[in-house]
Short mmCIF file of C-alpha atoms and ligand atoms in Angstrom, two decimals:
data_model
loop_
_atom_site.label_atom_id
_atom_site.label_comp_id
_atom_site.label_asym_id
_atom_site.label_seq_id
_atom_site.Cartn_x
_atom_site.Cartn_y
_atom_site.Cartn_z
CA UNK B 1 25.12 -1.12 11.09
CA UNK B 2 21.51 -1.45 12.00
CA UNK B 3 18.75 -0.12 10.06
CA UNK B 4 18.05 3.55 10.69
CA UNK B 5 14.75 3.75 9.09
CA UNK B 6 13.73 5.66 5.71
CA UNK B 7 14.42 9.68 6.51
CA UNK B 8 17.96 8.40 7.42
CA UNK B 9 18.75 5.65 5.24
CA UNK B 10 17.72 7.62 2.34
CA UNK B 11 18.25 11.08 3.19
CA UNK B 12 20.52 12.29 0.63
CA UNK B 13 17.96 11.38 -2.16
CA UNK B 14 14.62 13.07 -0.07
CA UNK B 15 15.36 16.13 -2.10
CA UNK B 16 12.01 17.75 -0.61
CA UNK B 17 12.93 17.14 2.82
CA UNK B 18 13.97 20.08 4.33
CA UNK B 19 17.63 19.67 4.88
CA UNK B 20 17.17 20.76 9.33
CA UNK B 21 14.16 18.20 9.75
CA UNK B 22 14.34 15.78 12.40
CA UNK B 23 13.97 11.96 12.19
CA UNK B 24 10.43 10.87 13.09
CA UNK B 25 10.89 7.42 12.66
CA UNK B 26 9.59 4.39 14.15
CA UNK B 27 12.13 2.41 11.33
CA UNK B 28 10.38 1.70 8.90
CA UNK B 29 10.90 0.26 5.36
CA UNK B 30 13.58 -2.47 4.88
CA UNK B 31 10.81 -5.10 4.31
CA UNK B 32 11.08 -8.36 3.34
CA UNK B 33 10.79 -9.20 -0.79
CA UNK B 34 9.77 -13.05 -0.70
CA UNK B 35 10.10 -14.86 -3.06
CA UNK B 36 6.50 -16.64 -3.96
CA UNK B 37 7.37 -19.81 -6.09
CA UNK B 38 4.06 -21.50 -5.93
CA UNK B 39 2.04 -18.62 -7.06
CA UNK B 40 4.91 -17.91 -9.35
CA UNK B 41 4.16 -21.21 -11.23
CA UNK B 42 0.99 -20.63 -11.63
CA UNK B 43 1.50 -16.91 -13.27
CA UNK B 44 4.75 -18.18 -15.24
CA UNK B 45 6.59 -16.06 -13.93
CA UNK B 46 9.31 -15.27 -11.19
CA UNK B 47 7.21 -13.35 -8.67
CA UNK B 48 8.34 -11.53 -5.33
CA UNK B 49 6.38 -10.17 -3.08
CA UNK B 50 7.61 -6.65 -1.38
CA UNK B 51 5.24 -7.32 2.32
CA UNK B 52 4.68 -3.43 2.95
CA UNK B 53 2.46 -5.13 5.89
CA UNK B 54 5.99 -5.42 8.09
CA UNK B 55 6.01 -1.72 8.44
CA UNK B 56 5.37 -0.69 11.96
CA UNK B 57 2.16 0.20 11.80
CA UNK B 58 1.20 -2.09 8.91
CA UNK B 59 0.72 -0.75 5.83
CA UNK B 60 3.52 0.58 2.96
CA UNK B 61 2.00 4.38 4.36
CA UNK B 62 4.91 4.50 6.89
CA UNK B 63 7.42 4.67 4.55
CA UNK B 64 6.25 8.09 3.30
CA UNK B 65 4.38 8.88 6.36
CA UNK B 66 7.63 9.23 8.11
CA UNK B 67 8.75 11.52 5.99
CA UNK B 68 5.46 13.95 5.51
CA UNK B 69 5.51 14.25 10.05
CA UNK B 70 9.08 15.27 9.66
CA UNK B 71 8.71 17.33 7.71
CA UNK B 72 5.68 18.63 9.41
CA UNK B 73 7.95 19.24 12.48
CA UNK B 74 10.60 21.26 10.48
CA UNK B 75 7.90 23.53 9.23
CA UNK B 76 6.96 24.19 13.16
CA UNK B 77 3.51 22.46 12.36
CA UNK B 78 1.12 21.86 15.35
CA UNK B 79 -1.46 19.47 14.04
CA UNK B 80 -1.36 17.09 11.43
CA UNK B 81 -4.63 16.42 9.35
CA UNK B 82 -5.68 13.50 7.16
CA UNK B 83 -8.94 12.08 5.33
CA UNK B 84 -8.23 8.25 5.51
CA UNK B 85 -9.99 4.85 4.03
CA UNK B 86 -7.84 3.44 7.13
CA UNK B 87 -4.14 2.85 6.59
CA UNK B 88 -3.04 6.45 6.31
CA UNK B 89 -4.98 7.52 10.06
CA UNK B 90 -3.25 4.52 10.90
CA UNK B 91 0.40 5.98 10.46
CA UNK B 92 -0.67 9.21 10.70
CA UNK B 93 -1.85 8.85 14.47
CA UNK B 94 1.26 6.45 15.27
CA UNK B 95 3.68 9.46 13.77
CA UNK B 96 2.05 12.18 15.10
CA UNK B 97 2.08 11.22 18.72
CA UNK B 98 5.84 10.19 18.09
CA UNK B 99 6.36 14.03 17.20
CA UNK B 100 4.13 15.08 19.74
CA UNK B 101 1.64 16.49 17.51
CA UNK B 102 -2.01 16.46 17.05
CA UNK B 103 -3.64 14.24 14.96
CA UNK B 104 -6.80 14.75 13.45
CA UNK B 105 -8.19 12.19 11.27
CA UNK B 106 -11.30 12.11 8.95
CA UNK B 107 -12.71 8.89 7.62
CA UNK B 108 -15.46 7.14 5.61
CA UNK B 109 -17.90 6.01 8.79
CA UNK B 110 -18.49 2.27 8.83
CA UNK B 111 -15.95 1.73 6.29
CA UNK B 112 -12.98 1.53 7.72
CA UNK B 113 -11.05 -1.99 8.94
CA UNK B 114 -11.47 -2.70 12.84
CA UNK B 115 -7.79 -3.38 12.92
CA UNK B 116 -7.40 0.32 11.89
CA UNK B 117 -9.92 2.12 13.12
CA UNK B 118 -8.29 0.61 16.58
CA UNK B 119 -4.60 2.19 15.49
CA UNK B 120 -5.98 5.73 15.08
CA UNK B 121 -8.04 5.59 18.92
CA UNK B 122 -4.80 3.59 20.71
CA UNK B 123 -2.60 6.65 19.66
CA UNK B 124 -4.95 9.13 20.57
CA UNK B 125 -5.91 10.80 17.09
CA UNK B 126 -9.35 12.45 17.15
CA UNK B 127 -11.33 10.44 14.62
CA UNK B 128 -14.03 12.34 13.13
CA UNK B 129 -15.99 9.69 11.00
CA UNK B 130 -18.41 11.11 8.57
CA UNK B 131 -21.79 10.29 6.44
CA UNK B 132 -19.82 10.33 2.95
CA UNK B 133 -16.82 8.67 1.58
CA UNK B 134 -13.12 8.94 1.21
CA UNK B 135 -13.47 11.41 -1.26
CA UNK B 136 -15.62 13.74 0.54
CA UNK B 137 -13.05 13.48 3.58
CA UNK B 138 -10.28 14.45 1.58
CA UNK B 139 -12.28 17.69 0.09
CA UNK B 140 -12.80 18.52 3.83
CA UNK B 141 -8.81 17.19 5.16
CA UNK B 142 -7.52 19.49 2.08
CA UNK B 143 -9.29 22.46 3.69
CA UNK B 144 -8.40 21.74 7.02
CA UNK B 145 -4.57 21.75 5.42
CA UNK B 146 -4.61 25.11 5.11
CA UNK B 147 -5.16 26.48 8.33
CA UNK B 148 -2.34 27.92 10.10
CA UNK B 149 0.31 25.60 11.48
CA UNK B 150 -1.90 22.21 10.19
CA UNK B 151 -0.43 20.30 8.16
CA UNK B 152 -2.13 18.01 5.38
CA UNK B 153 -0.23 14.31 5.13
CA UNK B 154 -2.39 12.50 2.90
CA UNK B 155 -0.64 11.87 -0.06
CA UNK B 156 -1.38 14.73 -1.93
CA UNK B 157 1.69 16.17 0.20
CA UNK B 158 5.05 15.66 -1.85
CA UNK B 159 6.68 14.08 1.33
CA UNK B 160 4.70 11.62 1.41
CA UNK B 161 5.48 10.55 -2.35
CA UNK B 162 9.17 11.34 -1.72
CA UNK B 163 9.36 8.75 1.06
CA UNK B 164 7.25 6.10 -0.83
CA UNK B 165 9.48 5.99 -3.37
CA UNK B 166 12.09 4.38 -1.42
CA UNK B 167 10.23 1.03 -2.20
CA UNK B 168 11.71 1.22 -5.66
CA UNK B 169 15.27 1.29 -4.59
CA UNK B 170 14.92 -1.36 -1.85
CA UNK B 171 13.59 -3.50 -4.45
CA UNK B 172 16.85 -2.93 -6.89
CA UNK B 173 19.21 -3.63 -4.24
CA UNK B 174 17.43 -6.68 -2.81
CA UNK B 175 16.93 -8.24 -6.28
CA UNK B 176 20.27 -6.96 -7.89
CA UNK B 177 18.27 -5.82 -11.05
CA UNK B 178 14.83 -4.05 -11.89
CA UNK B 179 11.94 -6.23 -12.16
CA UNK B 180 10.35 -6.42 -15.55
CA UNK B 181 7.08 -5.84 -13.60
CA UNK B 182 5.91 -4.32 -10.68
CA UNK B 183 2.23 -4.19 -9.89
CA UNK B 184 0.16 -3.23 -6.97
CA UNK B 185 -3.13 -2.11 -6.03
CA UNK B 186 -4.43 1.42 -6.65
CA UNK B 187 -6.67 3.52 -4.40
CA UNK B 188 -5.45 7.25 -4.39
CA UNK B 189 -3.03 6.70 -6.78
CA UNK B 190 -0.20 8.02 -4.40
CA UNK B 191 1.84 4.64 -4.46
CA UNK B 192 2.15 4.23 -8.02
CA UNK B 193 3.06 7.50 -8.68
CA UNK B 194 6.09 7.16 -5.89
CA UNK B 195 7.24 3.74 -6.79
CA UNK B 196 7.38 4.93 -10.39
CA UNK B 197 9.67 8.50 -9.34
CA UNK B 198 11.77 6.01 -7.47
CA UNK B 199 12.94 3.62 -10.81
CA UNK B 200 12.77 6.87 -12.70
CA UNK B 201 15.25 8.40 -9.95
CA UNK B 202 17.12 5.33 -9.74
CA UNK B 203 17.96 5.18 -13.89
CA UNK B 204 19.09 9.24 -13.32
CA UNK B 205 21.84 8.04 -11.32
CA UNK B 206 22.92 5.63 -12.90
CA UNK B 207 22.12 2.70 -10.08
CA UNK B 208 20.68 1.03 -12.52
CA UNK B 209 23.65 0.90 -15.06
CA UNK B 210 24.84 -2.65 -15.98
CA UNK B 211 22.09 -4.57 -14.12
CA UNK B 212 20.62 -6.91 -15.78
CA UNK B 213 17.02 -6.59 -17.20
CA UNK B 214 14.96 -3.49 -18.59
CA UNK B 215 15.98 -0.05 -16.63
CA UNK B 216 12.77 0.55 -15.45
CA UNK B 217 9.63 -1.78 -14.74
CA UNK B 218 6.28 -1.67 -16.68
CA UNK B 219 4.06 -0.57 -13.49
CA UNK B 220 0.90 -2.39 -13.72
CA UNK B 221 -2.07 -1.07 -11.43
CA UNK B 222 -5.32 -2.76 -10.16
CA UNK B 223 -8.45 -1.20 -9.24
CA UNK B 224 -11.22 -2.73 -7.99
CA UNK B 225 -14.09 -2.73 -10.35
CA UNK B 226 -16.90 -1.13 -8.33
CA UNK B 227 -13.99 1.46 -7.98
CA UNK B 228 -12.48 1.82 -11.06
CA UNK B 229 -12.24 5.31 -12.04
CA UNK B 230 -8.98 5.35 -13.75
CA UNK B 231 -9.71 2.31 -15.77
CA UNK B 232 -13.16 3.87 -16.76
CA UNK B 233 -11.55 7.43 -17.26
CA UNK B 234 -14.32 9.17 -15.23
CA UNK B 235 -15.07 9.23 -11.75
CA UNK B 236 -16.80 7.40 -9.38
CA UNK B 237 -19.54 9.00 -7.84
CA UNK B 238 -20.99 5.97 -5.27
CA UNK B 239 -17.54 3.34 -5.39
CA UNK B 240 -18.19 -0.09 -4.45
CA UNK B 241 -15.29 -2.74 -2.88
CA UNK B 242 -15.19 -4.87 -0.11
CA UNK B 243 -11.63 -3.99 -0.30
CA UNK B 244 -11.78 -0.41 1.47
CA UNK B 245 -8.84 0.32 1.22
CA UNK B 246 -9.03 1.08 -2.20
CA UNK B 247 -12.92 2.11 -2.34
CA UNK B 248 -11.83 5.74 -3.86
CA UNK B 249 -13.79 7.33 -6.83
CA UNK B 250 -11.72 10.67 -7.77
CA UNK B 251 -7.89 9.60 -6.77
CA UNK B 252 -5.61 12.58 -6.03
CA UNK B 253 -3.30 11.80 -8.08
CA UNK B 254 -4.81 10.53 -10.92
CA UNK B 255 -2.60 12.06 -13.36
CA UNK B 256 0.84 10.45 -12.13
CA UNK B 257 -0.81 7.17 -12.37
CA UNK B 258 -1.15 7.43 -16.01
CA UNK B 259 2.06 9.20 -16.69
CA UNK B 260 3.50 5.84 -14.97
CA UNK B 261 1.47 3.74 -16.63
CA UNK B 262 1.93 5.18 -20.01
CA UNK B 263 6.19 6.04 -19.35
CA UNK B 264 6.51 2.74 -18.50
CA UNK B 265 4.23 1.34 -21.03
CA UNK B 266 2.37 -0.49 -18.71
CA UNK B 267 -1.22 -1.10 -17.68
CA UNK B 268 -3.99 -0.18 -15.11
CA UNK B 269 -7.22 -2.77 -14.92
CA UNK B 270 -9.81 -3.54 -12.81
CA UNK B 271 -10.38 -6.90 -10.71
CA UNK B 272 -13.73 -8.08 -9.01
CA UNK B 273 -14.22 -8.64 -5.49
CA UNK B 274 -14.36 -12.41 -5.76
CA UNK B 275 -11.08 -11.82 -7.75
CA UNK B 276 -9.54 -10.09 -5.15
CA UNK B 277 -10.35 -12.52 -2.16
CA UNK B 278 -9.61 -15.44 -4.66
CA UNK B 279 -5.80 -14.07 -4.52
CA UNK B 280 -6.32 -13.01 -0.76
CA UNK B 281 -6.80 -16.57 0.39
CA UNK B 282 -4.33 -18.27 -2.35
CA UNK B 283 -1.55 -15.32 -0.67
CA UNK B 284 -2.55 -17.01 2.17
CA UNK B 285 -2.97 -20.79 1.76
CA UNK B 286 -0.45 -21.53 -0.53
CA UNK B 287 2.43 -18.95 0.22
CA UNK B 288 1.90 -18.28 3.99
CA UNK B 289 1.43 -14.46 3.60
CA UNK B 290 -1.56 -12.65 4.86
CA UNK B 291 -2.28 -9.66 3.62
CA UNK B 292 -5.54 -7.32 3.71
CA UNK B 293 -7.80 -7.41 0.81
CA UNK B 294 -7.27 -4.34 -1.27
CA UNK B 295 -3.22 -5.78 -1.36
CA UNK B 296 -4.71 -8.87 -3.11
CA UNK B 297 -5.92 -6.60 -6.26
CA UNK B 298 -2.10 -6.90 -7.82
CA UNK B 299 -1.90 -10.52 -7.70
CA UNK B 300 -5.52 -10.91 -8.75
CA UNK B 301 -4.64 -8.85 -11.83
CA UNK B 302 -1.39 -11.24 -12.93
CA UNK B 303 -3.63 -14.11 -12.31
CA UNK B 304 -6.62 -12.92 -14.26
CA UNK B 305 -4.19 -11.35 -16.98
CA UNK B 306 -2.30 -14.72 -16.69
CA UNK B 307 -5.60 -16.14 -17.56
CA UNK B 308 -5.45 -14.28 -20.84
CA UNK B 309 -1.69 -15.45 -21.65
CA UNK B 310 -1.14 -11.69 -20.85
CA UNK B 311 1.95 -12.19 -18.62
CA UNK B 312 5.48 -12.26 -20.47
CA UNK B 313 7.42 -15.81 -19.85
CA UNK B 314 9.40 -16.13 -16.72
CA UNK B 315 9.09 -12.58 -16.25
CA UNK B 316 10.84 -10.88 -12.78
CA UNK B 317 7.43 -9.49 -10.97
CA UNK B 318 7.22 -7.59 -8.18
CA UNK B 319 4.04 -7.61 -6.38
CA UNK B 320 3.69 -4.97 -3.94
CA UNK B 321 1.73 -6.32 -0.65
CA UNK B 322 0.74 -2.80 0.72
CA UNK B 323 -1.09 -3.77 4.23
CA UNK B 324 -1.62 -6.70 6.77
CA UNK B 325 -3.97 -9.23 6.80
CA UNK B 326 -4.14 -8.36 10.40
CA UNK B 327 -5.86 -4.88 9.44
CA UNK B 328 -9.13 -6.52 8.82
CA UNK B 329 -9.72 -9.83 10.46
CA UNK B 330 -13.43 -9.48 10.24
CA UNK B 331 -13.41 -10.40 6.81
CA UNK B 332 -11.88 -13.86 7.27
CA UNK B 333 -14.42 -14.74 9.46
CA UNK B 334 -16.96 -13.86 6.89
CA UNK B 335 -15.15 -15.87 4.24
CA UNK B 336 -14.13 -18.85 6.49
CA UNK B 337 -16.51 -20.05 9.18
CA UNK B 338 -15.26 -20.69 12.50
CA UNK B 339 -15.45 -23.75 13.82
CA UNK B 340 -18.23 -24.64 16.91
CA UNK B 341 -16.81 -25.99 19.81
CA UNK B 342 -16.78 -29.54 20.74
CA UNK B 343 -15.76 -31.33 24.02
CA UNK B 344 -12.91 -31.20 25.65
CA UNK B 345 -12.33 -35.04 24.82
CA UNK B 346 -9.13 -36.34 22.94
CA UNK B 347 -11.25 -38.64 21.18
CA UNK B 348 -13.93 -36.34 19.66
CA UNK B 349 -10.59 -33.84 18.93
CA UNK B 350 -8.59 -36.42 16.87
CA UNK B 351 -11.80 -37.46 15.47
CA UNK B 352 -12.49 -33.75 14.44
CA UNK B 353 -8.88 -33.76 13.35
CA UNK B 354 -9.37 -36.49 10.99
CA UNK B 355 -6.59 -38.64 13.22
C1 LIG Q 1 -3.85 -1.67 1.94
O1 LIG Q 1 -5.05 4.83 3.68
O2 LIG Q 1 -5.67 5.67 0.82
O3 LIG Q 1 -2.93 3.94 -4.62
O4 LIG Q 1 -6.31 6.69 3.20
O5 LIG Q 1 -4.71 0.83 2.34
O6 LIG Q 1 -1.35 5.18 -2.82
O7 LIG Q 1 -3.67 5.30 -2.55
C2 LIG Q 1 -4.82 3.63 1.52
C3 LIG Q 1 -4.89 3.43 0.30
C4 LIG Q 1 -3.56 0.25 -1.29
C5 LIG Q 1 -4.22 2.63 -2.52
N1 LIG Q 1 -3.99 -0.68 -0.39
O8 LIG Q 1 -2.96 3.11 -2.47
C6 LIG Q 1 -6.03 5.30 2.97
C7 LIG Q 1 -5.82 4.94 1.52
C8 LIG Q 1 -3.82 -0.60 0.69
C9 LIG Q 1 -4.72 0.88 1.36
C10 LIG Q 1 -3.99 1.68 -1.09
C11 LIG Q 1 -4.33 1.83 -0.05
P1 LIG Q 1 -2.91 4.07 -3.18
#
């Protein structure tokens, strides 16, 4: 049977979605779990990449946004609002237009990847850049969400978490077991909170009984070194990183991330921008998988920990790649020079190619 999207595929497990909610869907979910044997060999593990960049708007946000917007319709909202480092706004804009709702997005001026800004604009959202960072934008969006018939669709909306937890169900189905480790970037910390909820619910439903591997994975989170409030144990007033998606200094789901870390025997650590960019390039030029910089933070952490001998040998590890590389093409051409043009001449071209 054809895939129906997250709301209808998992409706029985989305307990917080009103039963009469319509399915607002772009057929999100069912993303590939791609084996990464070369990177896995470097790390000394059996590595799989859950490529959430293959969702309809190119990030994991769609998995939660479809549920949040379905819920907004069920409760009679006429508009959705969010703060965003880019991907949430792209997803909110697409699902809102699908549902016939207005969409307002508040973004940190100058710190949104161009692809994401383009998505919010083309889907007809009202885009409000502010002279502030994501944390300032979220403060405003939370207030807007208190207005009559306005739904806040950041991950402080429990329906976002409901949708995003389904990634754990898909991973268990695809592997036929629970992974030993699940690693991902951490920004506002909704995603690590949601994935952990998914694994917890899978255990409670006995879906993992009798399967190989642990009942639940160790949850490993990666923050950018210049935006690592959870690692430091205090909010960061002016977060800085090239990974703009996770340029967040005061995560809304901070406690959820600590619970996931501590209940799973996991860890949340920081990676430098240089480590993020190295992992970003390795993913693309050894495995053929192009994700955005923030998405590579989890793999950067794996490489860092492997260097310290902190990756259990032959562990089954899933790394979520949260967004597609095409979101942020500017980053590629900042890293790798675009070659100069040459004459349209076979010999010149062949010589350039070294052939
Ligand atoms: C590619 O779009 O917060 O820890 O406003 O876009 O659940 O916040 C994006 C976050 C990781 C972090 N990777 O996830 C937003 C926003 C990518 C992201 C994260 C984001 P959370």
